[in-house]
PDB file of C-alpha atoms in Angstrom:
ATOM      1  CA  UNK L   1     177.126 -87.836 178.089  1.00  0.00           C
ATOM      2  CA  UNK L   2     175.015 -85.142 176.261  1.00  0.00           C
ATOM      3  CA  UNK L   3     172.333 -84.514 178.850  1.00  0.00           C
ATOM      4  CA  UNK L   4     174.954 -84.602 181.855  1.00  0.00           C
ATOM      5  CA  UNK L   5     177.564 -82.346 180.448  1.00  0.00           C
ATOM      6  CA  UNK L   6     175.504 -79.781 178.516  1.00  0.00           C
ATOM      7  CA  UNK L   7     172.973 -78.520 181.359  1.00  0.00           C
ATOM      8  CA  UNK L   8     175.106 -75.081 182.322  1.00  0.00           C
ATOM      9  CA  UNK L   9     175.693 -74.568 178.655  1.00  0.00           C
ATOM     10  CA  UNK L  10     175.333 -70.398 177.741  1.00  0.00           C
ATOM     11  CA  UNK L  11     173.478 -71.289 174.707  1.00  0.00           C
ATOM     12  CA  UNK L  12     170.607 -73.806 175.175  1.00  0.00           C
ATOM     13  CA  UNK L  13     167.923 -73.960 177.933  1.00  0.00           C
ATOM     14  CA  UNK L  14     165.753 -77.096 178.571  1.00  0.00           C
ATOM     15  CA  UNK L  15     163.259 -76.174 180.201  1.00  0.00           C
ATOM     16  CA  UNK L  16     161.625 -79.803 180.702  1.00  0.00           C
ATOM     17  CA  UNK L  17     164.162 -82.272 180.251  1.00  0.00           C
ATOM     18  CA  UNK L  18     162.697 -85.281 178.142  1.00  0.00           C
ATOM     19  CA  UNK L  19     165.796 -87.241 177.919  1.00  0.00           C
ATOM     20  CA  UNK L  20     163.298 -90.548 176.530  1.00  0.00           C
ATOM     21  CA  UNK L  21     162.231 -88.498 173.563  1.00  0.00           C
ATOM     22  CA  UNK L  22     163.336 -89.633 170.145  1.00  0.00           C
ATOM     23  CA  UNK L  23     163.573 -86.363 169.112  1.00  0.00           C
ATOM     24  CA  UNK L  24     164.507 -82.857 169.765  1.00  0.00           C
ATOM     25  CA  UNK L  25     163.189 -79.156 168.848  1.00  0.00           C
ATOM     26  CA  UNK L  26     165.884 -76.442 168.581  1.00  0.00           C
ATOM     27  CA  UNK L  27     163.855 -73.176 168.699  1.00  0.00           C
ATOM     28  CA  UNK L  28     165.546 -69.403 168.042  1.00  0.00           C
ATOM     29  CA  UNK L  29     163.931 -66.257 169.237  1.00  0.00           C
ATOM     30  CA  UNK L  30     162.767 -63.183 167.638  1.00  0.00           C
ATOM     31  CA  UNK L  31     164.994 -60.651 168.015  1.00  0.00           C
ATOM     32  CA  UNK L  32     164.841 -58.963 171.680  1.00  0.00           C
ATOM     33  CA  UNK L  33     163.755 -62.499 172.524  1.00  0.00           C
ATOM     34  CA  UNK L  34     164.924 -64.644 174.866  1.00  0.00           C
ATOM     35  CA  UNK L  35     164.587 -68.531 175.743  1.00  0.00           C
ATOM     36  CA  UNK L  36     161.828 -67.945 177.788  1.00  0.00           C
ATOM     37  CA  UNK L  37     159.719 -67.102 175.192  1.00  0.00           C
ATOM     38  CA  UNK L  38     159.372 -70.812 174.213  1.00  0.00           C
ATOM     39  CA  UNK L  39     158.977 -72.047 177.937  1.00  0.00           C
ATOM     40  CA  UNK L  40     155.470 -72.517 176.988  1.00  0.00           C
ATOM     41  CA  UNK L  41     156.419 -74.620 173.872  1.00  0.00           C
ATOM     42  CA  UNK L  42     158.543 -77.026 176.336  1.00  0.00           C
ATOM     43  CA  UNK L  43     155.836 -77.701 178.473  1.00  0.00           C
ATOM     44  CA  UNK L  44     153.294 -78.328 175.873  1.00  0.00           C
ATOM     45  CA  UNK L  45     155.455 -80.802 173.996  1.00  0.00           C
ATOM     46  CA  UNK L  46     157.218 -82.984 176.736  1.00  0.00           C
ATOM     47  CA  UNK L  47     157.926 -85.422 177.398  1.00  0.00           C
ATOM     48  CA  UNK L  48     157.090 -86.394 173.516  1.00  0.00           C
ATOM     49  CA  UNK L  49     159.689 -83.757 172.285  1.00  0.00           C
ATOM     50  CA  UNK L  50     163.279 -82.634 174.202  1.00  0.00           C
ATOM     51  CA  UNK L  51     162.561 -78.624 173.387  1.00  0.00           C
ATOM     52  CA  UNK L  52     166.048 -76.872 173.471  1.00  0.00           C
ATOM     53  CA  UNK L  53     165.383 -72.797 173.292  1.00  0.00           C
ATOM     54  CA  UNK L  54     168.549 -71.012 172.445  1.00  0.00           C
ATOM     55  CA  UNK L  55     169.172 -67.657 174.652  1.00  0.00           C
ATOM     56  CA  UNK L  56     171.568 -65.142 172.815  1.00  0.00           C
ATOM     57  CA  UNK L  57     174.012 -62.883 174.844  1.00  0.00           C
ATOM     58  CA  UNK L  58     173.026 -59.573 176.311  1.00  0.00           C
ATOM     59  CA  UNK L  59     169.368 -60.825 177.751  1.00  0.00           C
ATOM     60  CA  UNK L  60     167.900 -62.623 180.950  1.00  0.00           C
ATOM     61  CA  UNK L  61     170.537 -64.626 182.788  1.00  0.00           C
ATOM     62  CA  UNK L  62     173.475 -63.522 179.987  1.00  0.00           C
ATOM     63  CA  UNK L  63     172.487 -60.368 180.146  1.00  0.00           C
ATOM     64  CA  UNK L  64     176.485 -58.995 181.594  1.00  0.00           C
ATOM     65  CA  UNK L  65     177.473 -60.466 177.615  1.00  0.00           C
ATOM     66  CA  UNK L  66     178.135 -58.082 175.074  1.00  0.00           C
ATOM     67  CA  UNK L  67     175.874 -58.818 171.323  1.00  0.00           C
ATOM     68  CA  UNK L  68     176.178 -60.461 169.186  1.00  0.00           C
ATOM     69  CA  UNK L  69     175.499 -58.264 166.448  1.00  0.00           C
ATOM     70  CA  UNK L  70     175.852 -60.413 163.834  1.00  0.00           C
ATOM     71  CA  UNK L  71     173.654 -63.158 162.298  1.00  0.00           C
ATOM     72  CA  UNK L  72     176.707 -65.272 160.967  1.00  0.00           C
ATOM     73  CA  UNK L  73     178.795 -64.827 164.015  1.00  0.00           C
ATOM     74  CA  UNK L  74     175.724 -65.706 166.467  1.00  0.00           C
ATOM     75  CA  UNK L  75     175.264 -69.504 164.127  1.00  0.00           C
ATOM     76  CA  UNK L  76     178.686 -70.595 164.458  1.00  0.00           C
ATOM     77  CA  UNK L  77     178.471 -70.491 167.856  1.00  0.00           C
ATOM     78  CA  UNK L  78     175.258 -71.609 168.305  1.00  0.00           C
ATOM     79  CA  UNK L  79     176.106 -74.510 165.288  1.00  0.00           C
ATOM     80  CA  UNK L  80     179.318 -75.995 167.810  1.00  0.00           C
ATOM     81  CA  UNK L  81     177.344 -76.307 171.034  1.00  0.00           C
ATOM     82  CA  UNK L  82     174.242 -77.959 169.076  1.00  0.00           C
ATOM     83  CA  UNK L  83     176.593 -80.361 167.547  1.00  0.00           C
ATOM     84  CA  UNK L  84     176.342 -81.765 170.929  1.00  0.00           C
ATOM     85  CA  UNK L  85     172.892 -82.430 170.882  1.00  0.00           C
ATOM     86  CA  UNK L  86     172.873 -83.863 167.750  1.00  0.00           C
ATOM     87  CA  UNK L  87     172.551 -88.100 169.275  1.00  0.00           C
ATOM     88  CA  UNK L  88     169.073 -87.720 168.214  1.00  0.00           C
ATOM     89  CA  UNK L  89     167.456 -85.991 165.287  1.00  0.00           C
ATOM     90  CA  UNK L  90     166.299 -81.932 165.190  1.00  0.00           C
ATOM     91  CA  UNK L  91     164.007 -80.002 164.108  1.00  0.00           C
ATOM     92  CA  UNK L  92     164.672 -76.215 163.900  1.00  0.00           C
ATOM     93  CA  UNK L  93     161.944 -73.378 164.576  1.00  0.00           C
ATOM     94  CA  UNK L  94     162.718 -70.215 164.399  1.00  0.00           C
ATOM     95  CA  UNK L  95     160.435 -66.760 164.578  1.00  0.00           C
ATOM     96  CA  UNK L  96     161.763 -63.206 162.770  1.00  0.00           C
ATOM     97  CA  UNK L  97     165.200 -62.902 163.637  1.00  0.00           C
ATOM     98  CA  UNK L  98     165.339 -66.585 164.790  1.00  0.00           C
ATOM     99  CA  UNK L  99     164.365 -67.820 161.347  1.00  0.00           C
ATOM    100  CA  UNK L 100     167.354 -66.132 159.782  1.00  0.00           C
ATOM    101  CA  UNK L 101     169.329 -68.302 162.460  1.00  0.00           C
ATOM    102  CA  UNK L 102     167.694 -71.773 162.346  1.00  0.00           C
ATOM    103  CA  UNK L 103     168.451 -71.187 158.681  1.00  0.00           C
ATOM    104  CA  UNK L 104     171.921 -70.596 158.635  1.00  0.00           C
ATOM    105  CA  UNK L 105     172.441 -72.941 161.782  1.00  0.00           C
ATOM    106  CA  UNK L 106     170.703 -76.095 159.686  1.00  0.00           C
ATOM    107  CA  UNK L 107     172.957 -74.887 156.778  1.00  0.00           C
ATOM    108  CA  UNK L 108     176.378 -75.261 159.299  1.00  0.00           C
ATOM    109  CA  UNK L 109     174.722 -79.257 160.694  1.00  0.00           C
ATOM    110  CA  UNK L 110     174.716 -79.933 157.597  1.00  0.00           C
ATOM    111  CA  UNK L 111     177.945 -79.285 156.147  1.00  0.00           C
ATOM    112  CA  UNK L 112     178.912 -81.317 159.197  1.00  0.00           C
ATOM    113  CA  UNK L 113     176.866 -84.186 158.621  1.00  0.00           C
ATOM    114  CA  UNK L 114     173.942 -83.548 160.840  1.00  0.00           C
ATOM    115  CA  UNK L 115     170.962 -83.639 158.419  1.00  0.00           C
ATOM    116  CA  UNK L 116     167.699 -81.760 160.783  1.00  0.00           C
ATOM    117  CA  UNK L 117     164.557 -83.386 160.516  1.00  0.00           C
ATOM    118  CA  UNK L 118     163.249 -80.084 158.631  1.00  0.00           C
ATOM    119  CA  UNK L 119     163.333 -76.159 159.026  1.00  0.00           C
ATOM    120  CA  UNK L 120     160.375 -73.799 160.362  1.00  0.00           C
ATOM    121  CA  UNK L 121     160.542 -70.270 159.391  1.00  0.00           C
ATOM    122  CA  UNK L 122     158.151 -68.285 161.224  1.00  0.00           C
ATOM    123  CA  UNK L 123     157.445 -64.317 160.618  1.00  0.00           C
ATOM    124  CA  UNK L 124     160.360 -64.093 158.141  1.00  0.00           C
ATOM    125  CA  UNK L 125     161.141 -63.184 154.586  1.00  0.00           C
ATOM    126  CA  UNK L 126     163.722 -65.694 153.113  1.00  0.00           C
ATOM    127  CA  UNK L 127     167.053 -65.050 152.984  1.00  0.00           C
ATOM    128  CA  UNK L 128     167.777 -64.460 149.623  1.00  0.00           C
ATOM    129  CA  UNK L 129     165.488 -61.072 149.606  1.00  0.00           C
ATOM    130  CA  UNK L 130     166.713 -58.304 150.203  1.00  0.00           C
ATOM    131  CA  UNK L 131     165.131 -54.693 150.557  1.00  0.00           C
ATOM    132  CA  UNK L 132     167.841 -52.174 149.550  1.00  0.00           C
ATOM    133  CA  UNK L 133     165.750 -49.469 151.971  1.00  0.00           C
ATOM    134  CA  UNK L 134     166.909 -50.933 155.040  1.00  0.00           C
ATOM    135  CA  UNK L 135     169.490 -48.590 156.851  1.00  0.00           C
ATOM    136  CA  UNK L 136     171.720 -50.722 158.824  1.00  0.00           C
ATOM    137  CA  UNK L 137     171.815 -48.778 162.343  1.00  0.00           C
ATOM    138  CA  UNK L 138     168.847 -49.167 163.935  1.00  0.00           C
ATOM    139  CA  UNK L 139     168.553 -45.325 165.110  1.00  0.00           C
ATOM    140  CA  UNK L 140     167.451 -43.817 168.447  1.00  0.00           C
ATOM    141  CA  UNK L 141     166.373 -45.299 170.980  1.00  0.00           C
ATOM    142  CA  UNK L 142     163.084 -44.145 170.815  1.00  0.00           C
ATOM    143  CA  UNK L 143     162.971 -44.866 166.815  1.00  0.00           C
ATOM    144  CA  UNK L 144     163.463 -48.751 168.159  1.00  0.00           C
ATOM    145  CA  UNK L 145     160.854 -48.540 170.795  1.00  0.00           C
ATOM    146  CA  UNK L 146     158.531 -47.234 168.559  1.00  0.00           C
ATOM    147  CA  UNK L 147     158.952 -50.021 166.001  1.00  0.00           C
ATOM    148  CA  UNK L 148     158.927 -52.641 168.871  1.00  0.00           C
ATOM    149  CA  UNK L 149     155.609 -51.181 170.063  1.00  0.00           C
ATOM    150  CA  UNK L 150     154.163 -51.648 166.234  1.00  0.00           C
ATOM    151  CA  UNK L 151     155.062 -55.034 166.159  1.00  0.00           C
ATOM    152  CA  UNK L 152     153.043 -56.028 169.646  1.00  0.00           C
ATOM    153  CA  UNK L 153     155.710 -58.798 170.545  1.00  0.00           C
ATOM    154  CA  UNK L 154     157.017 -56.609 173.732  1.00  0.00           C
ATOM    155  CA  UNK L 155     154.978 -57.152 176.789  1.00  0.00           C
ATOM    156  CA  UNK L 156     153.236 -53.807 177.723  1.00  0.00           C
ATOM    157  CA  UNK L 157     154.763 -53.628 181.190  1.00  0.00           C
ATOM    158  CA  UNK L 158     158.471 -53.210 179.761  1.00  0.00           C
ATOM    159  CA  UNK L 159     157.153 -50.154 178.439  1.00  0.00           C
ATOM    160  CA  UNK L 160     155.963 -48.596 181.277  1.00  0.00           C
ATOM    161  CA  UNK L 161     159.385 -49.089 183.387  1.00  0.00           C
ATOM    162  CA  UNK L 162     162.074 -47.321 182.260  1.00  0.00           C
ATOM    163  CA  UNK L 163     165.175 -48.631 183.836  1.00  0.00           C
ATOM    164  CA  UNK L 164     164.363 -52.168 182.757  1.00  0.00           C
ATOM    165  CA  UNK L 165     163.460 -51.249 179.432  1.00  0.00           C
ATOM    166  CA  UNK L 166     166.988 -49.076 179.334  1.00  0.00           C
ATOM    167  CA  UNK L 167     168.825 -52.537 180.428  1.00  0.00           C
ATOM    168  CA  UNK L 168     167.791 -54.495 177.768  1.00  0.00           C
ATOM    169  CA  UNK L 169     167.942 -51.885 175.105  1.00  0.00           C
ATOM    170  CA  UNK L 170     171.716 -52.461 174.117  1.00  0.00           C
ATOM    171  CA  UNK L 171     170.541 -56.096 173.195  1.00  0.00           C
ATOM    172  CA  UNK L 172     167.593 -55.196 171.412  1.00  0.00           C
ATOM    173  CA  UNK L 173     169.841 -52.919 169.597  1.00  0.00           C
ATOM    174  CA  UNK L 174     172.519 -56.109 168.696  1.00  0.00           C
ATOM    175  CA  UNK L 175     169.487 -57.785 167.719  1.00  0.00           C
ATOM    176  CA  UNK L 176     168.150 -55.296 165.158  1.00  0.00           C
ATOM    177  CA  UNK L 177     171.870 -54.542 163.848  1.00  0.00           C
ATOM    178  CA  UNK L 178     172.479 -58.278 163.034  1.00  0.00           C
ATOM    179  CA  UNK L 179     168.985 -58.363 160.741  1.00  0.00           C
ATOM    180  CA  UNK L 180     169.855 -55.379 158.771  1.00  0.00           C
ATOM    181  CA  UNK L 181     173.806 -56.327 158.058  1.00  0.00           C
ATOM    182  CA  UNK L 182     172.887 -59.997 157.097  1.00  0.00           C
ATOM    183  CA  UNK L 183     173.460 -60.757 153.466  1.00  0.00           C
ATOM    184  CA  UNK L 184     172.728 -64.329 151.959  1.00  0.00           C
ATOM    185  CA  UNK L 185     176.006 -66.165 150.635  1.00  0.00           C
ATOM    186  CA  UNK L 186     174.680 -67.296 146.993  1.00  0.00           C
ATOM    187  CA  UNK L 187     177.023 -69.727 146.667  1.00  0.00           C
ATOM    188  CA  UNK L 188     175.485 -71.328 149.782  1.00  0.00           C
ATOM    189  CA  UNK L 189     173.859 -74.592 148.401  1.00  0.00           C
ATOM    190  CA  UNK L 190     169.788 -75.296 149.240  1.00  0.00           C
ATOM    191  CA  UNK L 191     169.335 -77.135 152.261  1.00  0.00           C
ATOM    192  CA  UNK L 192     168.645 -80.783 151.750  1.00  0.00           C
ATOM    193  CA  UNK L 193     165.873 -81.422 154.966  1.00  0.00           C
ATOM    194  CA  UNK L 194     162.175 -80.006 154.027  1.00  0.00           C
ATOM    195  CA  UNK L 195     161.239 -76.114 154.592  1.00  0.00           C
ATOM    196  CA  UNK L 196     157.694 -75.032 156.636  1.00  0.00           C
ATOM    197  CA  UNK L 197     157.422 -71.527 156.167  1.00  0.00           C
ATOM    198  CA  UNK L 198     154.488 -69.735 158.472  1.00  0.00           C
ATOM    199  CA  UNK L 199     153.129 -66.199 158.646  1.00  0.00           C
ATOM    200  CA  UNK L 200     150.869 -64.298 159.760  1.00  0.00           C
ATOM    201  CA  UNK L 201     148.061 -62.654 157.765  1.00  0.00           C
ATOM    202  CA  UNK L 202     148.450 -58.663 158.473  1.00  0.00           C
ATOM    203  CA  UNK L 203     152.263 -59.191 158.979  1.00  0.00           C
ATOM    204  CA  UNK L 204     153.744 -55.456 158.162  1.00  0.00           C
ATOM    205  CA  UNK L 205     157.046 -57.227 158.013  1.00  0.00           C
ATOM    206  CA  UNK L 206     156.915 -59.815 155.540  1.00  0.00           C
ATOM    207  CA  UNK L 207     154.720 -60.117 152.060  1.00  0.00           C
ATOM    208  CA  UNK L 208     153.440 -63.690 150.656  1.00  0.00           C
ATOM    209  CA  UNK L 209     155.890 -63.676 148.072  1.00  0.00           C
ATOM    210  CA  UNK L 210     158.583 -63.273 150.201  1.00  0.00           C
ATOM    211  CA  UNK L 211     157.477 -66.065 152.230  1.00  0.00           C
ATOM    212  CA  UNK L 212     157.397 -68.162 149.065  1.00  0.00           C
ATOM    213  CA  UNK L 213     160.666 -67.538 148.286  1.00  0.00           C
ATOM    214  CA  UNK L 214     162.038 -69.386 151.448  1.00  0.00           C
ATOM    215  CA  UNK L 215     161.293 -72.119 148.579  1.00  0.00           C
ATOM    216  CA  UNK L 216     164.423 -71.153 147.121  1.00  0.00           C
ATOM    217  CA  UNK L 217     166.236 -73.020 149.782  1.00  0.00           C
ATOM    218  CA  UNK L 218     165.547 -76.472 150.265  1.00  0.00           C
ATOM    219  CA  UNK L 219     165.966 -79.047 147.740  1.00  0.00           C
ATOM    220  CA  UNK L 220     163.112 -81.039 149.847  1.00  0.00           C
ATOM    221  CA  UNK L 221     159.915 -80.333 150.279  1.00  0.00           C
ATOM    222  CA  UNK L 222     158.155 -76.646 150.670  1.00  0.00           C
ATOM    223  CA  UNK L 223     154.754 -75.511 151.780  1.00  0.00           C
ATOM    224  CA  UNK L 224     153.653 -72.940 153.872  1.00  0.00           C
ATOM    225  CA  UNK L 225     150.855 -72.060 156.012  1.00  0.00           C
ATOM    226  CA  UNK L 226     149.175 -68.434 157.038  1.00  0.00           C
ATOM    227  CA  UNK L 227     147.873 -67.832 160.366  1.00  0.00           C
ATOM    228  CA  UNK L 228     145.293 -65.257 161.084  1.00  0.00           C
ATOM    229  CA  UNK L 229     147.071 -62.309 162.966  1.00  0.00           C
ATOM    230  CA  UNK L 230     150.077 -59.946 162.879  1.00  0.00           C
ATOM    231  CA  UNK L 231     154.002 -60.384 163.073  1.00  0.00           C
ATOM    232  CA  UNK L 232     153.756 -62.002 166.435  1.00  0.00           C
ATOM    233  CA  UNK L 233     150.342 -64.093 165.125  1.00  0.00           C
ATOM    234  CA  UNK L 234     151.938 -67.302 166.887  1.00  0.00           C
ATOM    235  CA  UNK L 235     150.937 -66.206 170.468  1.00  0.00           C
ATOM    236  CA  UNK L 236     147.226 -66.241 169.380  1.00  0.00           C
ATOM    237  CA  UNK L 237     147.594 -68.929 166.991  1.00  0.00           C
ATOM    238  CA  UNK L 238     149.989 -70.812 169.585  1.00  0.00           C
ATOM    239  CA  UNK L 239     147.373 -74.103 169.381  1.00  0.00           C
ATOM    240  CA  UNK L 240     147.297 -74.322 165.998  1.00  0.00           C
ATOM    241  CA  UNK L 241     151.274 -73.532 165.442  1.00  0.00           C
ATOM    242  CA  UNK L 242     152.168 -76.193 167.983  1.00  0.00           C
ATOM    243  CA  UNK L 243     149.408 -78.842 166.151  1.00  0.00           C
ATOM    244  CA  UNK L 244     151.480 -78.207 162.679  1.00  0.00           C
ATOM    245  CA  UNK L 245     154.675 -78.321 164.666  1.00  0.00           C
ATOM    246  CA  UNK L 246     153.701 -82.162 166.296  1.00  0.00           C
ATOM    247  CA  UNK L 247     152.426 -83.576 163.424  1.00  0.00           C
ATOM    248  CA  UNK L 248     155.350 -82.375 161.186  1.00  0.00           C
ATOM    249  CA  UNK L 249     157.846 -84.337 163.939  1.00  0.00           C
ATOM    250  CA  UNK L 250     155.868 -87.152 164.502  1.00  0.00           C
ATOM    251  CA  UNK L 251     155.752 -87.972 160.345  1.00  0.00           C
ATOM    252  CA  UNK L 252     159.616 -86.909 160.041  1.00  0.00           C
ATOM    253  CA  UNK L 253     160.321 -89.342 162.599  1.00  0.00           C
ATOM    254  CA  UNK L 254     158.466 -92.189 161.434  1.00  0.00           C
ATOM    255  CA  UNK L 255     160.707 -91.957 158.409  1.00  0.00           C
ATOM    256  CA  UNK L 256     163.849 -91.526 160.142  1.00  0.00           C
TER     257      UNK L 256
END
């Protein structure tokens, strides 16, 4: 049984079982993110939608596990427990880091029959661009605290104590290494379920046309949407994210 047997699993948290929802929303943190970042999410869509949030090694209650430090590596995993979950149709979100991986995890479903619902890619550029100035270690430790600080999706507090901040550093680190080694596969064929890219407006990390060019990978629908507000616009915007997230499911399912 799905829900009985998959409740200690590493990967997925459910952090408000809805086992009488039709559907279910797989959602894939930033990087230095953890589940808990979509606890809110959970609560604001059950009992409607079964939220899954996936928690990587190296953070929170796995945070003894060594990174992953690579985006390919972290989706196959990820890809064989959700095939578990896959009795009722999914819809994959994923923010920065996490878009990369609900992208490449909807591209594994697929090639094993499990078609998602459709694919949001929040606060990333798609990943067929590339930016040949990005240097693959992430540098010192206060290099990556600096850029974590410009991107205002780090609560304040970690900041100010140093030993926890030091503990979750080597995962933050993973996290970073993983974006900057991942390379597209161009023979990898479109995805086949619609793509909703999102952005923010005064994102430093991601320009329009790159966010049009997560076009290049569906053979469904495209369309974005821009949100007033930085890389981490969606905890402002949360309201209006969530709104385009419903309605999305609730027409996707009516076709199912």
């Amino acid at each position: 049984m799905v829900g009985a047997t998959l409740q200690a699993n590493a990967w997925v948290r459910r952090f408000h079982p809805a086992p009488d929802a039709a559907t279910r929303l797989v959602c894939f943190p930033h990087a230095g993110g953890s589940a808990s970042f979509y606890f809110p999410v959970s609560r604001a869509l059950s009992p409607e939608v079964d939220v899954l949030a996936i928690q990587y090694p190296g953070r929170q209650d796995r945070r003894t596990e060594a990174p992953v430090g690579s985006i390919h590596t972290l989706a196959d995993r990820i890809t064989e427990d959700l095939l578990d979950w896959s009795d009722r149709p999914l819809t994959l979100f994923g923010h920065s880091m996490g878009a990369l991986l609900a992208y490449e995890v909807a591209t594994r479903l697929e090639e094993r029959g499990v078609n998602p619902l459709g694919l949001f890619a929040s606060g990333r550029r798609a990943p067929s661009t590339y930016r040949g100035s990005e240097r693959e270690d992430p540098g010192s430790d206060e290099s990556l605290i600096r850029e974590m600080k410009k991107l205002s999706g780090t609560d304040v507090e970690v900041f100010a104590n140093d030993d926890l901040l030091r503990i979750i550093l080597p995962a933050i680190r993973g996290d970073y290494r993983a974006v900057q080694t991942y390379r597209h596969r161009p023979a990898q064929p479109p995805l086949s379920c619609p793509v909703i890219a999102l952005n923010g407006d005064d994102d430093p990390q991601v320009t329009p046309a790159e966010v049009r060019a997560w076009e290049r990978h569906t053979s469904n629908t495209f369309r974005t949407r821009t949100f007033s507000g930085g890389h981490f616009y969606l905890n402002a915007q949360a309201p209006s994210v969530l709104a385009e997230v419903s309605s999305f499911i609730d027409m996707a399912t009516l076709r199912v």
